[in-house]
CSV table of C-alpha atoms in Angstrom, one decimal:
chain,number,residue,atom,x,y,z
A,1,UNK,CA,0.0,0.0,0.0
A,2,UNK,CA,1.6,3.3,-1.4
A,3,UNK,CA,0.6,6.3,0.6
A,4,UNK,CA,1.8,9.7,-0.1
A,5,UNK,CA,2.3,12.3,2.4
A,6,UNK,CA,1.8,16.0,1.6
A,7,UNK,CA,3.5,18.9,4.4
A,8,UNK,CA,3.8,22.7,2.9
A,9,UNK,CA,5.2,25.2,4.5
A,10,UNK,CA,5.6,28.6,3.4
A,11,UNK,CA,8.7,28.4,0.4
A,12,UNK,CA,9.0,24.6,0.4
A,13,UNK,CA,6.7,21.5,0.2
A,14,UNK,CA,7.7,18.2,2.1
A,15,UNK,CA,6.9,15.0,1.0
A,16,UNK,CA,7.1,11.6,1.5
A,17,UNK,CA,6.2,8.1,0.0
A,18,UNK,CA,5.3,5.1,2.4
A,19,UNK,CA,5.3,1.5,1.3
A,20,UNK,CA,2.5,0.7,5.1
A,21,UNK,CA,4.7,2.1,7.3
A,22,UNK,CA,7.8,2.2,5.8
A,23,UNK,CA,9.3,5.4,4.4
A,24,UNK,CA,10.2,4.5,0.4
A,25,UNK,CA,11.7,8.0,0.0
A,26,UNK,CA,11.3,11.9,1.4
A,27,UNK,CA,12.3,15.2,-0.1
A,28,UNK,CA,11.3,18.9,0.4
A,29,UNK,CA,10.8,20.6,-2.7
A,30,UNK,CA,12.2,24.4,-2.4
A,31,UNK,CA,10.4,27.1,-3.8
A,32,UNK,CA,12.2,30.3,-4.5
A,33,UNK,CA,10.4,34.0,-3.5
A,34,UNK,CA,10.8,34.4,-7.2
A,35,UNK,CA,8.6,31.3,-8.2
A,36,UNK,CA,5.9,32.3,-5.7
A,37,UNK,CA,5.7,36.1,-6.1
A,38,UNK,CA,3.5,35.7,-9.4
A,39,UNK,CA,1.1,34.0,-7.1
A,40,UNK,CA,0.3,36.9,-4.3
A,41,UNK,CA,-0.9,36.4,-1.0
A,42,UNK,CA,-3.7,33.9,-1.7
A,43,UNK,CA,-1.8,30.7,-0.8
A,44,UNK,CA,-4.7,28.7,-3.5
A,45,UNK,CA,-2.7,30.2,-6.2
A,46,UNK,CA,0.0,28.2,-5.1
A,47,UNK,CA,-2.1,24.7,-6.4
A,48,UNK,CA,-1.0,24.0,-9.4
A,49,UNK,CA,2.5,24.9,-9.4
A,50,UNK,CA,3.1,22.7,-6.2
A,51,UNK,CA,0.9,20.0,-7.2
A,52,UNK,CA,3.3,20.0,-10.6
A,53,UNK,CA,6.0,19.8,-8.6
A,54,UNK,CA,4.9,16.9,-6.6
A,55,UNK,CA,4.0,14.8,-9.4
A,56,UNK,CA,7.4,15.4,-11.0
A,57,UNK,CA,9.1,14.8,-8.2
A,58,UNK,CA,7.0,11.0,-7.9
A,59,UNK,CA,8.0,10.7,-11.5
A,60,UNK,CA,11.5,11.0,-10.6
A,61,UNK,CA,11.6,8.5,-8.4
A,62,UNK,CA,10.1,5.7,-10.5
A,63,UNK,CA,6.5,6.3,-9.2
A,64,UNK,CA,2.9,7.1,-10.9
A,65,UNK,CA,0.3,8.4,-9.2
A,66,UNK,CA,-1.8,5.4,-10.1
A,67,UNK,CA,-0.2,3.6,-7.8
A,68,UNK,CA,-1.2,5.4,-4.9
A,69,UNK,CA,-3.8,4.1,-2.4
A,70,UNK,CA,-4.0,6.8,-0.2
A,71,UNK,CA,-2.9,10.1,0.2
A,72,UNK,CA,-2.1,11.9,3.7
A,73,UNK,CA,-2.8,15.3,3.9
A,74,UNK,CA,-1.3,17.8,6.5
A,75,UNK,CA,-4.6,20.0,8.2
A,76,UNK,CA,-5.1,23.4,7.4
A,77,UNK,CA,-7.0,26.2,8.7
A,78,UNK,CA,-10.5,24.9,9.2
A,79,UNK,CA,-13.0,25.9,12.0
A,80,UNK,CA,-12.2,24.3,15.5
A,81,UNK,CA,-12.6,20.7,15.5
A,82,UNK,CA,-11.5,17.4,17.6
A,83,UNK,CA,-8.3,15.6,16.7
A,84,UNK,CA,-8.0,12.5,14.8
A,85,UNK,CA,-8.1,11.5,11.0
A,86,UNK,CA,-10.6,13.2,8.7
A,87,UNK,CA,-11.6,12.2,4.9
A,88,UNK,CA,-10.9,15.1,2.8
A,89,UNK,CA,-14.3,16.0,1.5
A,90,UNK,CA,-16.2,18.9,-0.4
A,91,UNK,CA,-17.0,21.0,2.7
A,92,UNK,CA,-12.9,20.7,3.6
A,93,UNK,CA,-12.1,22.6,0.3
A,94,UNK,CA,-14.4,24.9,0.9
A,95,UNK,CA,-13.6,26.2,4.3
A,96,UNK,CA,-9.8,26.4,3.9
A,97,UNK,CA,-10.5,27.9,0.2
A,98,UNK,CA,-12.9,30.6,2.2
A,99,UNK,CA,-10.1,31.0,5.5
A,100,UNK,CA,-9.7,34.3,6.3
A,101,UNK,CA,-5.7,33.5,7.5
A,102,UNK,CA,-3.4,32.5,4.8
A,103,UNK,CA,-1.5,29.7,5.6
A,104,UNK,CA,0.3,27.3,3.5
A,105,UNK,CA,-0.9,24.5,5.2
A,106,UNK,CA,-4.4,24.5,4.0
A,107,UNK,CA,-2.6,23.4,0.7
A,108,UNK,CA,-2.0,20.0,1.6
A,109,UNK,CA,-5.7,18.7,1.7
A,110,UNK,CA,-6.3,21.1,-1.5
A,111,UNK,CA,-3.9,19.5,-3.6
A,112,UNK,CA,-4.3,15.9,-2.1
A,113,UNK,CA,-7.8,15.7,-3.0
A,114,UNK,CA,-7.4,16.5,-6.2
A,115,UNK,CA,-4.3,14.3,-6.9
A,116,UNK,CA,-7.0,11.0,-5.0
A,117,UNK,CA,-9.9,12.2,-6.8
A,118,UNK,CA,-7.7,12.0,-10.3
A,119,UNK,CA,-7.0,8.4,-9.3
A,120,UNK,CA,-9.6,6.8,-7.6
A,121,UNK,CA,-8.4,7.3,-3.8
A,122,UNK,CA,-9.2,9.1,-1.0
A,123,UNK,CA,-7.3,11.5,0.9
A,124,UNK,CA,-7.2,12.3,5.0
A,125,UNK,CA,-5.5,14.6,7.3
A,126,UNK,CA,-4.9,14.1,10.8
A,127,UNK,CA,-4.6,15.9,13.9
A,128,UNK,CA,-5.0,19.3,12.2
A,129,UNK,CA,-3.3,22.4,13.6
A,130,UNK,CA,-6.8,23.6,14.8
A,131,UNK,CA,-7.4,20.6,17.0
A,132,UNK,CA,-9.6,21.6,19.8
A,133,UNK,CA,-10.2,19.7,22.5
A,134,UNK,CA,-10.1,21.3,26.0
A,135,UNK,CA,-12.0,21.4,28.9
A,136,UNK,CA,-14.5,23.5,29.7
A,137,UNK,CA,-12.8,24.5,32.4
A,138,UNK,CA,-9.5,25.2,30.2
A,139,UNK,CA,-11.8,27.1,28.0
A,140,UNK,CA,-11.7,30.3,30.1
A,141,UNK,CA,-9.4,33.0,29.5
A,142,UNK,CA,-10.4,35.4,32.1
A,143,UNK,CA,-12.8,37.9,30.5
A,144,UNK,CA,-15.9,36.5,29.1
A,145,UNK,CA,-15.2,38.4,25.9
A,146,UNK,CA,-12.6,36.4,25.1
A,147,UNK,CA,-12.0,32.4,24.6
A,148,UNK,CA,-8.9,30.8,24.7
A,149,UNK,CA,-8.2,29.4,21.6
A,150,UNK,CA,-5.6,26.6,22.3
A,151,UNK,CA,-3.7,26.4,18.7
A,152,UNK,CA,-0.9,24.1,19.1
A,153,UNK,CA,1.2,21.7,17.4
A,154,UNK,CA,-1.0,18.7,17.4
A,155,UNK,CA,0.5,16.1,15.1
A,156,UNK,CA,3.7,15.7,16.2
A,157,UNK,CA,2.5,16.6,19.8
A,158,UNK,CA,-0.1,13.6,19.7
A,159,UNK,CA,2.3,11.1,17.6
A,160,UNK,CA,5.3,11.5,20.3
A,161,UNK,CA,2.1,10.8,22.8
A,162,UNK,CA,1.0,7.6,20.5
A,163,UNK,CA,4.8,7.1,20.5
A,164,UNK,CA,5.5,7.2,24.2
A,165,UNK,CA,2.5,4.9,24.8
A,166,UNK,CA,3.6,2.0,22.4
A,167,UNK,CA,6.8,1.9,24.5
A,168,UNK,CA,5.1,1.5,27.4
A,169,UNK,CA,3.5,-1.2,25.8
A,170,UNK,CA,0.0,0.8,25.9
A,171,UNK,CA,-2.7,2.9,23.6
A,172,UNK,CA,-2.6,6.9,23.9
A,173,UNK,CA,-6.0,6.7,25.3
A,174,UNK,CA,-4.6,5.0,28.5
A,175,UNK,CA,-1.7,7.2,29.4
A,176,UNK,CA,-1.2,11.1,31.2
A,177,UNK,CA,1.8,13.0,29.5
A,178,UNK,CA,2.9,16.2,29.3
A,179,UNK,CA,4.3,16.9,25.9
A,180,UNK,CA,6.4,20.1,25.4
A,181,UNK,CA,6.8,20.8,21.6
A,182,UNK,CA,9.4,23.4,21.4
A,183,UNK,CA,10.1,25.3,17.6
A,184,UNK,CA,9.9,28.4,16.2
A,185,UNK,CA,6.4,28.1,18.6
A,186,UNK,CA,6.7,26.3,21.6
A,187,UNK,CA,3.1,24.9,23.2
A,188,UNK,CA,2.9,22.6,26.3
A,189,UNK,CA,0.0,20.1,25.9
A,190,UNK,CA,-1.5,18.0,29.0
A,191,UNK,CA,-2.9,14.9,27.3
A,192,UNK,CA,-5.5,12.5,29.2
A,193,UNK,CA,-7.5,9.9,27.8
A,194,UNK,CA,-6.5,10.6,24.0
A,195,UNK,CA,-7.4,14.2,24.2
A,196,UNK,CA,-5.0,17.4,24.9
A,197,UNK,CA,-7.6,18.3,27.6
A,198,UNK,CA,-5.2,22.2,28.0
A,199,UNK,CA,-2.8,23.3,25.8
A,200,UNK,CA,-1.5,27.1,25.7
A,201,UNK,CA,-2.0,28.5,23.4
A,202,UNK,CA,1.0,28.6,19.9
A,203,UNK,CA,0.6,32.4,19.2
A,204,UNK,CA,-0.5,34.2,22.1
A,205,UNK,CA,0.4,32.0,25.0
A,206,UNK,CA,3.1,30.3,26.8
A,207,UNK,CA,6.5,30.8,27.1
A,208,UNK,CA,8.6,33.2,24.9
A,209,UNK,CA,10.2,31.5,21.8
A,210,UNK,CA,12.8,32.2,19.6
A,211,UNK,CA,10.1,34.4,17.6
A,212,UNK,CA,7.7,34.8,19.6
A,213,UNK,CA,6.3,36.6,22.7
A,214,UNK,CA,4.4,34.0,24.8
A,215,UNK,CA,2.4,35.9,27.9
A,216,UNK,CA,3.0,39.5,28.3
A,217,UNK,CA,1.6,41.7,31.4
A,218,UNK,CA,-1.4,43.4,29.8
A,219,UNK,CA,-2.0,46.6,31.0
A,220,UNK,CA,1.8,47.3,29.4
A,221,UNK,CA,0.9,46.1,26.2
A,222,UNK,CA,-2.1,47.9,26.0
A,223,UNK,CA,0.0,50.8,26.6
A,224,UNK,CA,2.2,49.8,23.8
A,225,UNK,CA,-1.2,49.9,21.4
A,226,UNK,CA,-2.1,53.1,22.7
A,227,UNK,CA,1.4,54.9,22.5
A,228,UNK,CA,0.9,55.7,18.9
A,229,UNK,CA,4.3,54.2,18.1
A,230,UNK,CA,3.1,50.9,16.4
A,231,UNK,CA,0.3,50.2,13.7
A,232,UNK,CA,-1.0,46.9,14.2
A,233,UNK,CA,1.0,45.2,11.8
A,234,UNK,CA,3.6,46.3,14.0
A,235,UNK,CA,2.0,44.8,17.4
A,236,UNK,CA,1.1,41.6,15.7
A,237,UNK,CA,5.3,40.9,14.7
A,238,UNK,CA,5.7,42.5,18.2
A,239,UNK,CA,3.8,39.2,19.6
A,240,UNK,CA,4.8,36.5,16.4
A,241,UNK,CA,7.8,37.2,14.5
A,242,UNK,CA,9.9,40.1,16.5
A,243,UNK,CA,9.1,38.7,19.8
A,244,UNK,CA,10.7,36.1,21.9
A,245,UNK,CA,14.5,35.6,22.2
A,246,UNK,CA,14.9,37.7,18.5
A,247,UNK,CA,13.7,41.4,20.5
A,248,UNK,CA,16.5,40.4,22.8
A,249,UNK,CA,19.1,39.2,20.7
A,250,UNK,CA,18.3,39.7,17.0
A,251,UNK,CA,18.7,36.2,16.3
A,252,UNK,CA,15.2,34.0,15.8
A,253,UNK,CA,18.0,30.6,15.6
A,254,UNK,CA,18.7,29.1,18.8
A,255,UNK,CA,21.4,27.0,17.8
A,256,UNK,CA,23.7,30.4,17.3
A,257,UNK,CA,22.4,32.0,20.6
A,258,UNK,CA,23.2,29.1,23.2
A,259,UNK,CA,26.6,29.1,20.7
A,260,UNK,CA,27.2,32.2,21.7
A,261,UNK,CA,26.2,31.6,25.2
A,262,UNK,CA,28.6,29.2,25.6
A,263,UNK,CA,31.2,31.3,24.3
A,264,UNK,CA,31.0,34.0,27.1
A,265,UNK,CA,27.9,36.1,26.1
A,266,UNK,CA,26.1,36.4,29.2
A,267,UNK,CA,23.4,38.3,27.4
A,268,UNK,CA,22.7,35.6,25.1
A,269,UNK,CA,23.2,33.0,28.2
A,270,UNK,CA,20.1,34.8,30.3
A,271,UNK,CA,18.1,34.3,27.2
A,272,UNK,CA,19.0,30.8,27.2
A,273,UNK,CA,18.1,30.4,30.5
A,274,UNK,CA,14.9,32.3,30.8
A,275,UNK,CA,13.5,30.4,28.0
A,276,UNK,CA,13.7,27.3,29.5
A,277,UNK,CA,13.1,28.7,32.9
A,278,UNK,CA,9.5,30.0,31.5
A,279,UNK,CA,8.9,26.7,29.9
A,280,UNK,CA,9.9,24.7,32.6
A,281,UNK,CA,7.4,26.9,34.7
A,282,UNK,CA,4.5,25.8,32.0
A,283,UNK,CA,5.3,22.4,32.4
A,284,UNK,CA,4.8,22.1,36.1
A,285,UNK,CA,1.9,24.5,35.8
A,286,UNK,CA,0.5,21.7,33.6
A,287,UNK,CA,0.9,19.6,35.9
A,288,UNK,CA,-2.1,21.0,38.2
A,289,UNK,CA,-4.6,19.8,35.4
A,290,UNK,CA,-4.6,16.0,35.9
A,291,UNK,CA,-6.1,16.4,39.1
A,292,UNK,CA,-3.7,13.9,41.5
A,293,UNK,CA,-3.6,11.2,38.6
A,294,UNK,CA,-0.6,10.0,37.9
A,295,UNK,CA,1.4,11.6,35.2
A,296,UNK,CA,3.6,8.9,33.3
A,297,UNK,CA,5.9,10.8,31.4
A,298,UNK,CA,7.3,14.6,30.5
A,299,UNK,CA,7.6,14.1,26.6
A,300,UNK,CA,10.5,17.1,24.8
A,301,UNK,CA,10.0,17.2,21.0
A,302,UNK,CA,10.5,20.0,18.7
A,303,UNK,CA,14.0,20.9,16.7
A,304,UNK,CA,14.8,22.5,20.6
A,305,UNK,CA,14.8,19.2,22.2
A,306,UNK,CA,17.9,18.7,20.1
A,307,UNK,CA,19.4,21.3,22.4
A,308,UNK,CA,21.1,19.4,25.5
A,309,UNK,CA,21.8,22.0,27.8
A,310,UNK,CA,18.2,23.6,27.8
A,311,UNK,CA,16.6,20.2,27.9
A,312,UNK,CA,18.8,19.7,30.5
A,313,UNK,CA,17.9,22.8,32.2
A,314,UNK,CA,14.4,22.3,32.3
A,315,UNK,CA,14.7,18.4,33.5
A,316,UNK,CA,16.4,19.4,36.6
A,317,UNK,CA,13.3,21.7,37.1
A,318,UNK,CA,10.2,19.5,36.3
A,319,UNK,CA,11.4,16.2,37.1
A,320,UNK,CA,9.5,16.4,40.1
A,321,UNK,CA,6.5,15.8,38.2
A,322,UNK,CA,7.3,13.0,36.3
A,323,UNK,CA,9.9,11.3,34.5
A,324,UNK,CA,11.3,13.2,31.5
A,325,UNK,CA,12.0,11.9,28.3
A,326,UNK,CA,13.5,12.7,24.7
A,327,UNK,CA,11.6,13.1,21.4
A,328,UNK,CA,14.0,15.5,19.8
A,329,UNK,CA,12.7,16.4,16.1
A,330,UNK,CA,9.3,16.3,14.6
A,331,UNK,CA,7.5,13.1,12.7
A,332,UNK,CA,5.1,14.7,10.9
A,333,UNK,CA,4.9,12.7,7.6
A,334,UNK,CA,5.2,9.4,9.3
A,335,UNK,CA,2.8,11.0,11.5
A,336,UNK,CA,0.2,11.6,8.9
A,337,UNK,CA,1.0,8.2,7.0
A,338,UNK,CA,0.4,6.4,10.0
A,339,UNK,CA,-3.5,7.9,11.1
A,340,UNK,CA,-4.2,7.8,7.0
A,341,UNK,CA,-3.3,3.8,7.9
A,342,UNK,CA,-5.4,3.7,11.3
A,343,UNK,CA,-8.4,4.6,9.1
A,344,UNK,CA,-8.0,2.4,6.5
A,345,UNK,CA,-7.0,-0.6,8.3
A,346,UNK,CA,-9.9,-0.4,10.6
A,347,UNK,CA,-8.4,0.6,13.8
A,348,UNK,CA,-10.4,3.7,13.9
A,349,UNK,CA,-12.9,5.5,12.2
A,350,UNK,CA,-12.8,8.6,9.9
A,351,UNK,CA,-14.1,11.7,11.4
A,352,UNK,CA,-16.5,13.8,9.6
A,353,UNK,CA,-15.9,17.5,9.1
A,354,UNK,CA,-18.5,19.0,9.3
C-alpha cells in the first residue's frame, strides 16, 4: 500500500512516499520568493504549481500516481474541530479555500484531494493544527469576551504521545503526559485519555520562543497599542515574529544564541536560560490539570529538544512531576501516514468534518 504524504510550508513542500509504514523515500521541494511572487498572498494560487511539482518529483523516483492508495494530507486552517483522521471532502475545500488567515498548510488537503480524486483514492488529514479539545474549564481566558483558543502543534504533539504509549506497551487513550513541543512556537500540551484536555496557546500564549512573545503583562501592552508608536501590523510581529529571544538578541535561531552563550555572552546565556526557565514553569503549571492522577511521562519534542543543555535545564526543574523523556525532532509525515493507515486498516474510524 503506497501512501503519499503531503506537508507545505511557506517556500518549500515536504513530502514523503510510504510502502505501510515504511518510508520509500522523502524530499522537500524548495520554492524560491521568485517562483511564488506571481502568485500573491492567496496561498490557492500556489495549487498547481506545487501539485506539478509533486507529481514530478514522484516521476523521478520511479512512481505514478496510479499507484497510490492513499494520500495523507497535513490540516489546514478549518474551524475548530477534535483531533483524529478526517476524509478530505467537499466542505474541507471549501472552508480552507474561504479561510480568512493564509496559511500554506491548508494546501495540503487542496492538492491531495485532487491528486485522489484523479485516481480513484481518498485523501485524509490528521490531527489538524486547529485541534480543539479542551476542557471546559481550560476554556476560560479570564474575561468573558474572550476564549482561549488553544492552537498548538497537534500532530507531532499527539504522535510522540502515541509514541511514548507504544513503548510503554500501551494505547494513547490509556496514558497522562505532558508533551512540550518546542520550535519556532513552543506549546505545552496536558494529554488524558486521547485528548490534549489544555494546551496554551502557539501564538499568544506560553512561554517566549525564539520568535515569539508567549504571555505579556497586559496593562503594558495595551499601553504599547495606545502609545501611537506601532500600527497593528507592528504589534502583531511584536507578539509572532519580533518577539521572543529575536527582541532580545536579534537572532530567531537558537542554535547560534546558546553558541554564543557558551562562548561567554552572558546576554545571550540569560536568554538561554529564561526560555527554558519559562517553559519549565508551563510544564509544572501543567501539571495541576490532571487532578492527583498519575502523570507517566514529561515528553521534549520539537527541533529545541535537540538542544542538550536547555533540555537539561528544564529536566532538573520538572522532574519532580514526572519522569522526563527525549523526542528530539518532529514526525510529521510518518505522523500523517500512520493515522491515513489507522483509518484504513480499521483501527479507527474517519471523522466527519462538518
Amino acid at each position: 500500500m503506497k501512501i503519499l504524504a503531503i506537508n507545505p510550508g511557506s517556500t518549500s513542500t515536504k513530502i514523503g512516499l510510504f510502502e505501510g509504514t515504511t518510508e520509500v523515500f522523502e524530499k522537500t521541494l524548495r520554492h524560491s520568493a521568485e517562483e511564488l511572487a506571481p502568485f500573491g498572498a492567496i496561498v490557492a494560487n500556489q495549487k498547481e504549481f506545487r501539485k506539478e511539482a509533486i507529481l514530478a518529483a514522484l516521476e523521478e523516483a520511479g512512481v505514478k500516481a496510479s499507484e497510490l492508495s492513499a494520500v495523507a494530507c497535513r490540516g489546514g486552517v478549518l474551524k475548530p474541530i477534535a483531533g483524529g483522521t478526517y476524509k478530505v471532502e467537499d466542505a474541507v475545500i471549501a472552508d480552507l479555500l474561504e479561510a480568512q488567515i493564509q496559511h500554506p498548510a491548508s494546501l495540503a488537503a487542496i492538492i491531495g484531494k485532487e491528486i485522489a480524486d484523479e485516481n480513484g483514492i481518498d485523501a485524509f488529514f490528521t490531527d489538524a493544527p486547529v485541534t480543539y479539545e479542551l476542557s471546559e474549564l481550560a476554556s476560560f481566558s479570564g474575561h468573558k469576551a474572550i476564549k482561549r483558543k488553544g492552537r498548538f502543534h497537534a500532530l507531532n504533539q499527539k504522535a510522540i504521545a502515541r509514541q511514548f504509549a507504544e513503548d510503554q506497551g500501551k494505547k494513547y487513550e490509556d496514558v497522562n503526559v505532558i508533551v512540550c513541543h518546542m520550535g519556532g512556537g513552543i506549546t505545552v500540551g496536558a494529554h488524558m485519555g486521547g485528548r490534549t484536555v489544555d494546551v496554551n496557546d502557539a501564538v499568544s500564549e506560553g512561554p517566549f520562543t525564539p520568535e515569539r512573545s508567549g504571555d505579556l503583562p497586559t496593562r503594558e501592552l495595551i499601553d504599547l497599542c495606545f502609545s501611537g508608536e506601532y500600527s497593528h501590523a507592528e504589534m502583531k510581529a511584536f507578539i509572532q515574529g519580533k518577539g521572543g529571544a529575536f527582541s532580545y538578541t536579534g537572532s530567531i535561531d537558537m542554535r547560534e544564541i546558546e553558541e554564543k552563550a557558551e562562548a561567554g555572552d552572558a546576554e545571550f546565556q540569560l536568554v538561554t536560560d529564561a526560555m527554558a526557565y519559562q517553559v519549565s514553569k508551563q510544564i509544572a503549571a501543567m501539571g495541576a490539570v490532571f487532578g492527583g492522577e498519575k502523570i507517566d511521562g514529561i515528553l521534549l519534542t520539537g527541533g529545541i529538544a535537540y538542544s542538550k543543555y536547555i533540555t537539561a535545564e528544564i529536566t532538573k526543574r520538572v522532574e519532580f512531576v514526572a519522569p522526563v523523556t527525549k523526542f528530539p525532532g518532529e514526525v510529521e509525515l510518518e505522523a500523517l501516514v500512520l493515522g491515513t493507515l489507522r483509518v484504513v486498516n480499521g483501527e479507527e474510524a474517519a471523522q466527519t468534518y462538518a
